[in-house]
Amino acid sequence: MADQPTSQPPKKLYIETVGCQMNVLDSELVVARLRDDGYELTDDIDQADAILYNTCSVRQHAEDKIYSALGRIKHLKKKKPGLSVGVLGCMAQKDQTQILRRAPHVDVVVGPGQLGRVPELLLKAKAESTPQLAVSLARTAGSRDHVTSSFDSYDADREPAVRPSPFQAYLRVMMGCDKFCTYCIVPSVRGPEQSRPPDSIVAEARLLAMQGVKEITLIGQTVNSYKHREPDGRTTRLSDLLARLHDIEGVVRIKFITNFPNDMTDDLLQAVRDLPKVSRYIHVPAQSGCDMILKRMKRMYTAAFYEDMLARLRETIPGSSVSSDFIVGFCGETEESFDKTVGLLERSRFKNSFIFKYSPRAGTKADGLFADDVAEEVKRRRNQVLLELQTRISLEDNRGFLGRDLEILVEGPSRSTTRKEGWDGPDQMTGRTHCDRIVVFSGPQSLTGLTARVKIENASAVTLFGRVADAQVTGPV
Ligand code: 5AD
Ligand code: SF4
């Protein structure tokens, strides 16, 4: 970190992050850069010299929340004219100057491919008293290489202080997406798919391990499509990358999210089975159980293909768990289509599912081609039906763990339990099993980052509850 001139107190940075793991990582990297520029983090928005929002465009609701937050801080800017306000990430890339029109008090608008420039742009906005806009090229603006080069790879600095936990970190292996599912804005705002060179991924993982990180989650929009070709023709796939990362001392658990059903190849499934540090948990979104809808979504598989993939996965990796995403109320989804999704969810026995109501996104294929013709109340009902079904399944499957001893990686104090008013019992800790199930148990905070064996005594749909069964709490999982 750069030395602070003694006469200047550090500037205070308030940053709010919404959306996916990519954004969590991007915020970490932006904070790392701004620390070098003399900023320190604050949780108190009223104290901030800079307020940044790292935004998401996947659904309208996420954007609405940012625009209302921007409205709420208008008065702060009046009170404190030196305050800098920034909109970063996917919404910045999507809405560009529209953000400045709707919120003229914003100083910088920076897309996900330009985040390395945030410190420079904050200074420039102030020096020139003019808002600064930095975005990447649109996908249609030129050749693939030209567009790709406008999305900066931004993975050099790491900033442990803003990680959700000191021993868990995200590691980007891919950027962008080329699948172009018709409902999805991501390929437009995150740019063309790029796989990072394996050597730089391994070097970054080593650095993370040296900083005390034990659990690394590899992230990419379709992480299992990872493929890197060397000039001599050698290719590294995700399975090869997992094997290389597995050798790093200090790393005890490796996860990867999120996966595309068509790219769930046998070599990857075998790597998960054979590499003990790799979590036996796979998030592989189905989106729908109806072929007509999957075709409209351009998912490039059928429901039967998805279910066969799931069967292959479960056969190859015993003790694994799978989770999924679903969109309800996509254009043209009839009751019959929805029933097929219900059937798929019922048969698939996911650990959990993330269920979303379709939200039309300007600029996507679906928005141009199809009418958003499922009424909001129908979307809401279908959402509820899937949620209830998934909750029943999760509860049934979690109850299957009652009485068993499970090895877990301890993540830290359980916030939900410790926050309970009047709670004066022993420390409640939380951790995850090898197949990513959340376990809450009584135990000292010193277990954080270690492994423990816990006997499961109770279960809800999302959490297993237990007590430490074995004091042997060190060593790799
Ligand atoms: N509307 C609703 N949900 C969406 N998702 C992506 N785009 C949309 C949209 N336009 C969901 C998908 C994806 C998850 C990250 O968000 O289920 O897997
Ligand atoms: Fe969006 Fe589909 Fe790419 Fe996932 S695979 S980011 S849903 S376009």
Short mmCIF file of C-alpha atoms and ligand atoms in Angstrom, two decimals:
data_model
loop_
_atom_site.label_atom_id
_atom_site.label_comp_id
_atom_site.label_asym_id
_atom_site.label_seq_id
_atom_site.Cartn_x
_atom_site.Cartn_y
_atom_site.Cartn_z
CA MET A 1 0.00 0.00 0.00
CA ALA A 2 1.27 3.51 -0.76
CA ASP A 3 2.52 5.62 2.16
CA GLN A 4 0.07 8.19 3.41
CA PRO A 5 1.31 11.76 3.54
CA THR A 6 1.11 12.58 7.27
CA SER A 7 -0.85 15.80 6.70
CA GLN A 8 -3.71 14.07 4.83
CA PRO A 9 -6.11 11.76 6.63
CA PRO A 10 -7.05 8.71 4.55
CA LYS A 11 -10.01 9.16 2.26
CA LYS A 12 -12.98 6.97 3.11
CA LEU A 13 -14.47 4.56 0.61
CA TYR A 14 -17.98 3.11 0.86
CA ILE A 15 -18.68 0.32 -1.64
CA GLU A 16 -21.86 -1.68 -2.15
CA THR A 17 -21.86 -4.79 -4.29
CA VAL A 18 -24.86 -6.54 -5.77
CA GLY A 19 -25.11 -9.49 -8.12
CA CYS A 20 -22.94 -12.51 -8.69
CA GLN A 21 -19.54 -13.75 -7.45
CA MET A 22 -17.86 -11.95 -10.38
CA ASN A 23 -18.95 -8.68 -8.86
CA VAL A 24 -17.75 -9.66 -5.39
CA LEU A 25 -14.33 -10.36 -6.87
CA ASP A 26 -14.35 -7.19 -9.01
CA SER A 27 -15.09 -5.13 -5.90
CA GLU A 28 -12.18 -6.75 -4.10
CA LEU A 29 -9.89 -5.74 -6.95
CA VAL A 30 -11.22 -2.18 -7.12
CA VAL A 31 -10.71 -1.77 -3.38
CA ALA A 32 -7.13 -3.05 -3.74
CA ARG A 33 -6.40 -0.33 -6.30
CA LEU A 34 -8.08 2.41 -4.27
CA ARG A 35 -6.17 1.47 -1.13
CA ASP A 36 -3.02 2.18 -3.09
CA ASP A 37 -4.51 5.58 -3.77
CA GLY A 38 -4.96 6.38 -0.09
CA TYR A 39 -8.52 5.19 0.52
CA GLU A 40 -9.67 3.13 3.47
CA LEU A 41 -12.99 1.31 3.73
CA THR A 42 -15.92 2.55 5.77
CA ASP A 43 -19.33 1.01 6.51
CA ASP A 44 -20.77 4.44 7.20
CA ILE A 45 -22.03 6.02 4.01
CA ASP A 46 -22.29 9.46 5.72
CA GLN A 47 -18.53 9.45 6.36
CA ALA A 48 -17.56 8.49 2.81
CA ASP A 49 -15.43 10.56 0.43
CA ALA A 50 -16.30 8.13 -2.35
CA ILE A 51 -19.44 6.02 -2.74
CA LEU A 52 -19.27 3.22 -5.31
CA TYR A 53 -21.98 0.84 -6.45
CA ASN A 54 -20.88 -2.31 -8.23
CA THR A 55 -24.01 -3.23 -10.12
CA CYS A 56 -25.89 -6.09 -11.78
CA SER A 57 -28.10 -6.06 -14.90
CA VAL A 58 -29.42 -9.59 -14.94
CA ARG A 59 -32.87 -8.55 -13.74
CA GLN A 60 -34.72 -5.23 -13.68
CA HIS A 61 -35.14 -5.37 -9.92
CA ALA A 62 -31.36 -5.18 -9.33
CA GLU A 63 -31.16 -2.06 -11.49
CA ASP A 64 -34.13 -0.40 -9.81
CA LYS A 65 -32.46 -0.83 -6.44
CA ILE A 66 -29.34 1.01 -7.64
CA TYR A 67 -31.29 3.88 -9.15
CA SER A 68 -33.16 4.34 -5.88
CA ALA A 69 -29.92 4.18 -3.88
CA LEU A 70 -28.52 6.87 -6.17
CA GLY A 71 -31.62 8.97 -5.49
CA ARG A 72 -31.17 8.54 -1.74
CA ILE A 73 -27.59 9.84 -1.72
CA LYS A 74 -28.26 12.97 -3.77
CA HIS A 75 -28.48 15.07 -0.61
CA LEU A 76 -25.07 13.82 0.57
CA LYS A 77 -23.47 15.23 -2.53
CA LYS A 78 -25.12 18.61 -1.86
CA LYS A 79 -23.85 18.56 1.72
CA LYS A 80 -20.36 17.46 0.72
CA PRO A 81 -19.48 18.71 -2.77
CA GLY A 82 -16.11 16.85 -2.72
CA LEU A 83 -17.91 13.50 -2.50
CA SER A 84 -17.31 11.17 -5.48
CA VAL A 85 -20.09 8.85 -6.65
CA GLY A 86 -19.46 5.95 -9.00
CA VAL A 87 -21.53 3.33 -10.79
CA LEU A 88 -19.43 0.32 -11.74
CA GLY A 89 -20.05 -3.02 -13.39
CA CYS A 90 -22.74 -4.45 -15.65
CA MET A 91 -25.29 -1.66 -15.33
CA ALA A 92 -22.59 0.88 -16.20
CA GLN A 93 -21.80 -1.04 -19.38
CA LYS A 94 -25.48 -1.45 -20.24
CA ASP A 95 -26.90 2.00 -19.47
CA GLN A 96 -23.77 4.13 -20.03
CA THR A 97 -24.73 7.86 -20.42
CA GLN A 98 -28.30 7.07 -19.44
CA ILE A 99 -27.03 6.77 -15.85
CA LEU A 100 -25.69 10.34 -16.01
CA ARG A 101 -29.00 11.55 -17.38
CA ARG A 102 -31.00 9.87 -14.62
CA ALA A 103 -28.49 10.68 -11.87
CA PRO A 104 -26.44 13.77 -12.79
CA HIS A 105 -24.64 13.66 -9.44
CA VAL A 106 -22.73 10.54 -10.56
CA ASP A 107 -19.03 11.23 -11.27
CA VAL A 108 -17.83 7.99 -12.83
CA VAL A 109 -19.53 5.24 -14.85
CA VAL A 110 -17.17 2.31 -15.35
CA GLY A 111 -17.97 -0.98 -17.11
CA PRO A 112 -16.68 -4.37 -15.92
CA GLY A 113 -13.94 -4.37 -18.57
CA GLN A 114 -12.47 -1.04 -17.40
CA LEU A 115 -12.34 -1.40 -13.64
CA GLY A 116 -8.55 -0.94 -13.45
CA ARG A 117 -9.14 2.69 -14.38
CA VAL A 118 -11.39 3.60 -11.45
CA PRO A 119 -8.72 5.52 -9.44
CA GLU A 120 -7.60 7.52 -12.47
CA LEU A 121 -11.19 8.30 -13.46
CA LEU A 122 -12.13 9.46 -9.96
CA LEU A 123 -9.21 11.90 -10.03
CA LYS A 124 -10.00 13.07 -13.54
CA ALA A 125 -13.69 13.66 -12.75
CA LYS A 126 -12.63 15.85 -9.86
CA ALA A 127 -9.86 17.72 -11.73
CA GLU A 128 -12.06 18.45 -14.72
CA SER A 129 -15.38 18.74 -12.85
CA THR A 130 -16.86 16.51 -15.54
CA PRO A 131 -18.34 13.02 -15.20
CA GLN A 132 -16.18 10.27 -16.66
CA LEU A 133 -17.47 7.32 -18.65
CA ALA A 134 -15.34 4.25 -19.39
CA VAL A 135 -16.99 1.29 -21.07
CA SER A 136 -15.96 -1.50 -23.41
CA LEU A 137 -17.03 -1.90 -27.03
CA ALA A 138 -20.44 -3.35 -27.88
CA ARG A 139 -20.33 -6.95 -29.19
CA THR A 140 -21.29 -5.69 -32.64
CA ALA A 141 -18.72 -2.87 -32.73
CA GLY A 142 -15.98 -4.69 -34.62
CA SER A 143 -14.02 -7.91 -34.98
CA ARG A 144 -14.05 -10.40 -32.12
CA ASP A 145 -10.43 -9.60 -31.24
CA HIS A 146 -11.08 -5.90 -31.29
CA VAL A 147 -14.08 -6.21 -28.95
CA THR A 148 -12.24 -8.69 -26.70
CA SER A 149 -9.30 -6.35 -26.28
CA SER A 150 -11.65 -3.64 -24.99
CA PHE A 151 -12.49 -5.89 -22.00
CA ASP A 152 -9.45 -5.60 -19.78
CA SER A 153 -8.35 -8.65 -17.88
CA TYR A 154 -8.12 -7.30 -14.38
CA ASP A 155 -6.79 -9.86 -11.98
CA ALA A 156 -3.43 -8.71 -10.74
CA ASP A 157 -3.89 -7.24 -7.27
CA ARG A 158 -5.72 -9.00 -4.49
CA GLU A 159 -7.09 -7.41 -1.35
CA PRO A 160 -7.63 -9.85 1.52
CA ALA A 161 -9.34 -7.23 3.69
CA VAL A 162 -12.56 -7.15 1.69
CA ARG A 163 -13.02 -10.87 1.18
CA PRO A 164 -16.12 -12.36 2.74
CA SER A 165 -13.71 -14.42 4.86
CA PRO A 166 -9.90 -14.38 5.14
CA PHE A 167 -9.57 -18.02 4.15
CA GLN A 168 -12.01 -18.09 1.26
CA ALA A 169 -11.38 -16.39 -2.07
CA TYR A 170 -12.75 -16.28 -5.59
CA LEU A 171 -10.41 -16.80 -8.49
CA ARG A 172 -11.47 -15.84 -12.00
CA VAL A 173 -10.64 -18.41 -14.65
CA MET A 174 -12.85 -17.08 -17.42
CA MET A 175 -14.33 -13.80 -18.44
CA GLY A 176 -17.37 -13.11 -20.58
CA CYS A 177 -19.79 -15.53 -22.21
CA ASP A 178 -20.48 -16.70 -25.75
CA LYS A 179 -23.58 -18.78 -25.15
CA PHE A 180 -26.08 -15.99 -25.84
CA CYS A 181 -29.06 -17.54 -24.08
CA THR A 182 -31.85 -15.38 -25.44
CA TYR A 183 -32.98 -13.98 -22.06
CA CYS A 184 -29.53 -13.06 -20.81
CA ILE A 185 -27.74 -9.71 -20.85
CA VAL A 186 -24.39 -11.11 -19.65
CA PRO A 187 -22.75 -11.71 -23.07
CA SER A 188 -23.40 -8.03 -23.95
CA VAL A 189 -22.14 -6.51 -20.71
CA ARG A 190 -19.30 -8.90 -19.86
CA GLY A 191 -18.06 -9.34 -23.41
CA PRO A 192 -16.61 -12.29 -25.34
CA GLU A 193 -15.62 -15.51 -23.59
CA GLN A 194 -11.93 -15.59 -22.66
CA SER A 195 -10.12 -18.30 -20.72
CA ARG A 196 -7.18 -17.03 -18.69
CA PRO A 197 -3.81 -18.72 -19.20
CA PRO A 198 -3.43 -21.58 -16.69
CA ASP A 199 -0.02 -20.42 -15.47
CA SER A 200 -1.38 -17.09 -14.31
CA ILE A 201 -4.32 -18.82 -12.59
CA VAL A 202 -1.98 -21.20 -10.76
CA ALA A 203 0.33 -18.32 -9.80
CA GLU A 204 -2.62 -16.39 -8.37
CA ALA A 205 -3.82 -19.45 -6.47
CA ARG A 206 -0.35 -19.84 -4.93
CA LEU A 207 -0.42 -16.20 -3.88
CA LEU A 208 -3.86 -16.70 -2.30
CA ALA A 209 -2.61 -19.80 -0.45
CA MET A 210 0.32 -17.77 0.87
CA GLN A 211 -2.14 -15.15 2.12
CA GLY A 212 -3.87 -17.86 4.16
CA VAL A 213 -6.64 -18.81 1.76
CA LYS A 214 -7.78 -22.42 2.17
CA GLU A 215 -10.82 -22.51 -0.03
CA ILE A 216 -10.64 -21.27 -3.60
CA THR A 217 -13.73 -20.94 -5.76
CA LEU A 218 -12.99 -20.78 -9.47
CA ILE A 219 -15.45 -18.53 -11.20
CA GLY A 220 -16.60 -18.07 -14.75
CA GLN A 221 -20.00 -17.58 -16.42
CA THR A 222 -19.65 -21.11 -17.82
CA VAL A 223 -16.60 -22.30 -15.95
CA ASN A 224 -16.76 -25.83 -17.33
CA SER A 225 -16.32 -24.48 -20.86
CA TYR A 226 -12.81 -23.39 -19.78
CA LYS A 227 -10.30 -24.20 -22.50
CA HIS A 228 -6.92 -22.63 -23.02
CA ARG A 229 -4.79 -23.38 -26.04
CA GLU A 230 -1.03 -22.79 -25.97
CA PRO A 231 0.68 -21.67 -29.18
CA ASP A 232 2.15 -25.19 -29.47
CA GLY A 233 -1.36 -26.67 -29.56
CA ARG A 234 -1.50 -28.09 -26.02
CA THR A 235 -4.88 -27.55 -24.43
CA THR A 236 -5.77 -27.09 -20.77
CA ARG A 237 -9.33 -27.98 -19.77
CA LEU A 238 -10.99 -27.33 -16.42
CA SER A 239 -10.16 -30.88 -15.31
CA ASP A 240 -6.43 -30.24 -16.01
CA LEU A 241 -6.59 -26.96 -14.15
CA LEU A 242 -8.20 -28.63 -11.13
CA ALA A 243 -5.40 -31.20 -11.05
CA ARG A 244 -2.75 -28.45 -11.08
CA LEU A 245 -4.48 -26.43 -8.36
CA HIS A 246 -4.91 -29.56 -6.29
CA ASP A 247 -1.14 -29.73 -5.82
CA ILE A 248 -0.91 -26.35 -4.10
CA GLU A 249 0.01 -26.70 -0.47
CA GLY A 250 -2.32 -24.89 1.92
CA VAL A 251 -5.37 -25.09 -0.34
CA VAL A 252 -7.79 -27.56 1.22
CA ARG A 253 -10.93 -27.10 -0.83
CA ILE A 254 -11.60 -26.11 -4.43
CA LYS A 255 -15.00 -25.25 -5.89
CA PHE A 256 -16.06 -24.05 -9.32
CA ILE A 257 -19.14 -22.15 -10.44
CA THR A 258 -21.12 -22.03 -12.65
CA ASN A 259 -21.55 -24.77 -15.22
CA PHE A 260 -23.24 -25.19 -18.56
CA PRO A 261 -25.02 -28.57 -18.97
CA ASN A 262 -23.58 -29.33 -22.44
CA ASP A 263 -19.99 -28.94 -21.26
CA MET A 264 -20.21 -31.37 -18.34
CA THR A 265 -17.66 -33.75 -19.82
CA ASP A 266 -16.55 -37.07 -18.32
CA ASP A 267 -12.98 -35.87 -17.69
CA LEU A 268 -14.38 -33.12 -15.46
CA LEU A 269 -16.68 -35.46 -13.54
CA GLN A 270 -13.80 -37.90 -13.04
CA ALA A 271 -11.56 -35.07 -11.80
CA VAL A 272 -14.18 -34.15 -9.18
CA ARG A 273 -14.40 -37.81 -8.18
CA ASP A 274 -10.64 -38.39 -8.03
CA LEU A 275 -9.31 -35.14 -6.51
CA PRO A 276 -10.16 -35.14 -2.80
CA LYS A 277 -9.79 -31.36 -2.38
CA VAL A 278 -12.44 -30.66 -5.02
CA SER A 279 -15.85 -30.09 -3.49
CA ARG A 280 -18.43 -32.64 -4.57
CA TYR A 281 -20.88 -29.90 -5.34
CA ILE A 282 -21.93 -28.85 -8.81
CA HIS A 283 -24.13 -25.94 -9.75
CA VAL A 284 -25.52 -26.63 -13.19
CA PRO A 285 -28.57 -24.57 -14.14
CA ALA A 286 -31.42 -26.31 -15.98
CA GLN A 287 -33.51 -23.09 -16.42
CA SER A 288 -36.60 -25.06 -17.60
CA GLY A 289 -37.89 -28.60 -18.00
CA CYS A 290 -39.78 -27.90 -21.23
CA ASP A 291 -38.09 -28.44 -24.61
CA MET A 292 -40.12 -25.76 -26.34
CA ILE A 293 -39.00 -23.18 -23.74
CA LEU A 294 -35.39 -24.42 -23.72
CA LYS A 295 -35.36 -23.95 -27.48
CA ARG A 296 -36.73 -20.42 -27.17
CA MET A 297 -34.08 -19.75 -24.53
CA LYS A 298 -31.45 -21.16 -26.96
CA ARG A 299 -30.03 -23.35 -24.23
CA MET A 300 -28.93 -25.93 -26.84
CA TYR A 301 -30.06 -29.02 -24.88
CA THR A 302 -33.29 -30.84 -24.18
CA ALA A 303 -34.74 -31.72 -20.79
CA ALA A 304 -33.88 -35.39 -21.46
CA PHE A 305 -30.26 -34.46 -22.19
CA TYR A 306 -30.12 -32.55 -18.89
CA GLU A 307 -31.51 -35.47 -16.94
CA ASP A 308 -29.09 -37.89 -18.60
CA MET A 309 -26.22 -35.56 -17.72
CA LEU A 310 -27.43 -35.52 -14.13
CA ALA A 311 -27.59 -39.32 -14.01
CA ARG A 312 -24.04 -39.55 -15.41
CA LEU A 313 -22.84 -37.00 -12.86
CA ARG A 314 -24.38 -38.88 -9.94
CA GLU A 315 -23.12 -42.21 -11.14
CA THR A 316 -19.58 -40.88 -11.50
CA ILE A 317 -19.41 -38.85 -8.27
CA PRO A 318 -20.94 -40.65 -5.29
CA GLY A 319 -22.03 -38.36 -2.46
CA SER A 320 -22.25 -35.33 -4.72
CA SER A 321 -24.86 -32.62 -4.54
CA VAL A 322 -26.24 -30.56 -7.39
CA SER A 323 -28.01 -27.23 -7.47
CA SER A 324 -29.79 -25.46 -10.29
CA ASP A 325 -31.29 -22.20 -11.53
CA PHE A 326 -34.77 -21.87 -13.04
CA ILE A 327 -36.54 -19.05 -14.80
CA VAL A 328 -40.32 -19.10 -14.53
CA GLY A 329 -42.69 -17.19 -16.79
CA PHE A 330 -40.38 -17.02 -19.78
CA CYS A 331 -42.10 -15.89 -23.00
CA GLY A 332 -44.62 -18.50 -24.13
CA GLU A 333 -44.45 -20.63 -20.96
CA THR A 334 -47.83 -22.40 -20.72
CA GLU A 335 -49.18 -24.36 -17.77
CA GLU A 336 -48.12 -27.49 -19.63
CA SER A 337 -44.56 -26.17 -20.04
CA PHE A 338 -44.46 -25.22 -16.40
CA ASP A 339 -45.67 -28.68 -15.35
CA LYS A 340 -42.69 -30.15 -17.20
CA THR A 341 -40.37 -27.93 -15.17
CA VAL A 342 -42.11 -29.07 -11.99
CA GLY A 343 -41.54 -32.68 -13.08
CA LEU A 344 -37.86 -32.12 -13.77
CA LEU A 345 -37.33 -30.38 -10.45
CA GLU A 346 -39.18 -33.14 -8.62
CA ARG A 347 -37.10 -35.91 -10.21
CA SER A 348 -33.74 -34.12 -9.96
CA ARG A 349 -33.54 -33.75 -6.18
CA PHE A 350 -31.33 -30.69 -6.20
CA LYS A 351 -29.65 -29.61 -2.98
CA ASN A 352 -31.16 -26.20 -3.68
CA SER A 353 -32.50 -24.20 -6.59
CA PHE A 354 -32.36 -20.51 -7.38
CA ILE A 355 -35.68 -19.56 -8.93
CA PHE A 356 -36.23 -16.33 -10.85
CA LYS A 357 -39.18 -14.68 -12.52
CA TYR A 358 -38.37 -13.79 -16.11
CA SER A 359 -37.35 -10.16 -16.42
CA PRO A 360 -37.11 -8.83 -20.00
CA ARG A 361 -33.77 -7.17 -20.74
CA ALA A 362 -33.47 -4.60 -23.52
CA GLY A 363 -30.87 -5.67 -26.05
CA THR A 364 -31.36 -9.43 -25.60
CA LYS A 365 -32.66 -11.71 -28.36
CA ALA A 366 -35.73 -12.69 -26.35
CA ASP A 367 -36.73 -9.09 -25.83
CA GLY A 368 -36.68 -8.50 -29.59
CA LEU A 369 -38.28 -11.78 -30.62
CA PHE A 370 -40.92 -12.72 -28.06
CA ALA A 371 -43.64 -11.00 -26.06
CA ASP A 372 -43.29 -11.05 -22.27
CA ASP A 373 -46.69 -12.73 -22.19
CA VAL A 374 -46.89 -14.42 -18.79
CA ALA A 375 -48.73 -12.23 -16.27
CA GLU A 376 -46.79 -11.10 -13.20
CA GLU A 377 -49.18 -12.93 -10.85
CA VAL A 378 -48.71 -16.16 -12.82
CA LYS A 379 -44.92 -15.74 -12.61
CA ARG A 380 -45.24 -15.17 -8.88
CA ARG A 381 -47.38 -18.27 -8.40
CA ARG A 382 -45.06 -20.48 -10.45
CA ASN A 383 -42.10 -19.12 -8.52
CA GLN A 384 -43.85 -20.03 -5.27
CA VAL A 385 -44.76 -23.52 -6.47
CA LEU A 386 -41.16 -24.33 -7.42
CA LEU A 387 -39.82 -22.85 -4.20
CA GLU A 388 -42.17 -24.91 -2.07
CA LEU A 389 -41.35 -28.09 -3.95
CA GLN A 390 -37.60 -27.46 -3.68
CA THR A 391 -37.93 -26.71 0.04
CA ARG A 392 -39.74 -30.03 0.59
CA ILE A 393 -37.03 -31.91 -1.29
CA SER A 394 -34.18 -30.10 0.50
CA LEU A 395 -35.74 -30.87 3.87
CA GLU A 396 -36.26 -34.55 3.04
CA ASP A 397 -32.68 -34.91 1.82
CA ASN A 398 -31.22 -32.97 4.77
CA ARG A 399 -33.10 -35.26 7.17
CA GLY A 400 -31.21 -38.15 5.61
CA PHE A 401 -28.09 -36.78 7.34
CA LEU A 402 -29.50 -37.04 10.87
CA GLY A 403 -27.22 -39.06 13.14
CA ARG A 404 -24.30 -39.01 10.70
CA ASP A 405 -20.80 -37.63 11.37
CA LEU A 406 -19.79 -35.21 8.64
CA GLU A 407 -16.46 -33.59 7.98
CA ILE A 408 -16.83 -29.87 7.52
CA LEU A 409 -14.66 -26.90 6.73
CA VAL A 410 -15.47 -24.30 9.39
CA GLU A 411 -16.26 -20.86 7.94
CA GLY A 412 -16.73 -18.78 11.10
CA PRO A 413 -19.38 -17.62 13.56
CA SER A 414 -22.93 -18.25 12.40
CA ARG A 415 -24.35 -14.80 11.96
CA SER A 416 -28.00 -15.79 12.01
CA THR A 417 -27.73 -17.59 15.34
CA THR A 418 -25.31 -15.24 17.08
CA ARG A 419 -27.45 -12.27 16.14
CA LYS A 420 -30.52 -13.71 17.88
CA GLU A 421 -31.45 -11.27 20.57
CA GLY A 422 -30.66 -12.42 24.07
CA TRP A 423 -28.52 -15.32 22.79
CA ASP A 424 -26.11 -16.20 25.61
CA GLY A 425 -25.37 -19.80 24.71
CA PRO A 426 -22.03 -21.08 23.40
CA ASP A 427 -20.59 -19.69 20.17
CA GLN A 428 -22.50 -20.91 17.15
CA MET A 429 -20.21 -21.70 14.24
CA THR A 430 -21.00 -22.45 10.64
CA GLY A 431 -19.24 -24.50 8.00
CA ARG A 432 -19.86 -26.60 4.92
CA THR A 433 -19.66 -30.27 4.13
CA HIS A 434 -17.77 -31.62 1.16
CA CYS A 435 -21.01 -31.45 -0.80
CA ASP A 436 -21.60 -27.84 0.25
CA ARG A 437 -24.33 -28.37 2.84
CA ILE A 438 -24.39 -25.70 5.55
CA VAL A 439 -23.81 -27.00 9.08
CA VAL A 440 -24.32 -24.92 12.24
CA PHE A 441 -22.87 -26.21 15.51
CA SER A 442 -21.63 -25.10 18.93
CA GLY A 443 -17.90 -24.61 19.03
CA PRO A 444 -15.14 -22.10 19.64
CA GLN A 445 -14.37 -19.38 17.09
CA SER A 446 -10.80 -20.68 16.95
CA LEU A 447 -12.06 -23.46 14.66
CA THR A 448 -12.47 -20.97 11.82
CA GLY A 449 -10.61 -22.17 8.74
CA LEU A 450 -10.08 -25.67 10.18
CA THR A 451 -11.87 -28.91 9.54
CA ALA A 452 -14.01 -30.63 12.14
CA ARG A 453 -16.20 -33.70 12.38
CA VAL A 454 -19.70 -32.79 13.40
CA LYS A 455 -22.52 -35.13 14.43
CA ILE A 456 -25.78 -34.01 12.81
CA GLU A 457 -28.67 -33.77 15.27
CA ASN A 458 -31.23 -31.62 13.50
CA ALA A 459 -32.08 -30.47 10.01
CA SER A 460 -34.00 -27.73 8.24
CA ALA A 461 -34.32 -27.28 4.47
CA VAL A 462 -31.23 -25.08 4.30
CA THR A 463 -29.19 -26.00 7.39
CA LEU A 464 -27.94 -29.02 9.27
CA PHE A 465 -27.39 -28.59 13.01
CA GLY A 466 -24.96 -30.61 15.09
CA ARG A 467 -22.16 -30.80 17.62
CA VAL A 468 -18.45 -31.40 17.27
CA ALA A 469 -17.91 -35.15 17.32
CA ASP A 470 -14.17 -35.19 16.96
CA ALA A 471 -11.55 -32.85 18.37
CA GLN A 472 -9.26 -33.70 15.48
CA VAL A 473 -9.63 -30.39 13.78
CA THR A 474 -6.52 -29.79 11.73
CA GLY A 475 -5.13 -30.98 8.44
CA PRO A 476 -6.59 -31.13 4.99
CA VAL A 477 -10.16 -32.20 4.40
N1 5AD B 1 -34.69 -12.87 -16.10
C1 5AD B 1 -34.72 -13.70 -15.02
N2 5AD B 1 -33.68 -14.46 -14.66
C2 5AD B 1 -32.57 -14.39 -15.40
N3 5AD B 1 -31.38 -15.02 -15.29
C3 5AD B 1 -30.57 -14.60 -16.28
N4 5AD B 1 -31.20 -13.69 -17.03
C4 5AD B 1 -32.46 -13.55 -16.53
C5 5AD B 1 -33.58 -12.77 -16.87
N5 5AD B 1 -33.59 -11.97 -17.93
C6 5AD B 1 -31.11 -16.03 -14.26
C7 5AD B 1 -30.71 -17.38 -14.86
C8 5AD B 1 -29.24 -17.44 -14.56
C9 5AD B 1 -29.16 -16.66 -13.27
C10 5AD B 1 -27.82 -16.14 -12.92
O1 5AD B 1 -30.04 -15.59 -13.47
O2 5AD B 1 -31.39 -18.40 -14.15
O3 5AD B 1 -28.76 -18.77 -14.41
FE1 SF4 B 2 -26.19 -15.88 -19.53
FE2 SF4 B 2 -26.49 -18.24 -20.75
FE3 SF4 B 2 -24.05 -17.09 -20.60
FE4 SF4 B 2 -25.18 -18.09 -18.38
S1 SF4 B 2 -24.60 -19.28 -20.22
S2 SF4 B 2 -24.18 -16.07 -18.58
S3 SF4 B 2 -27.37 -17.66 -18.73
S4 SF4 B 2 -25.82 -16.31 -21.72
#
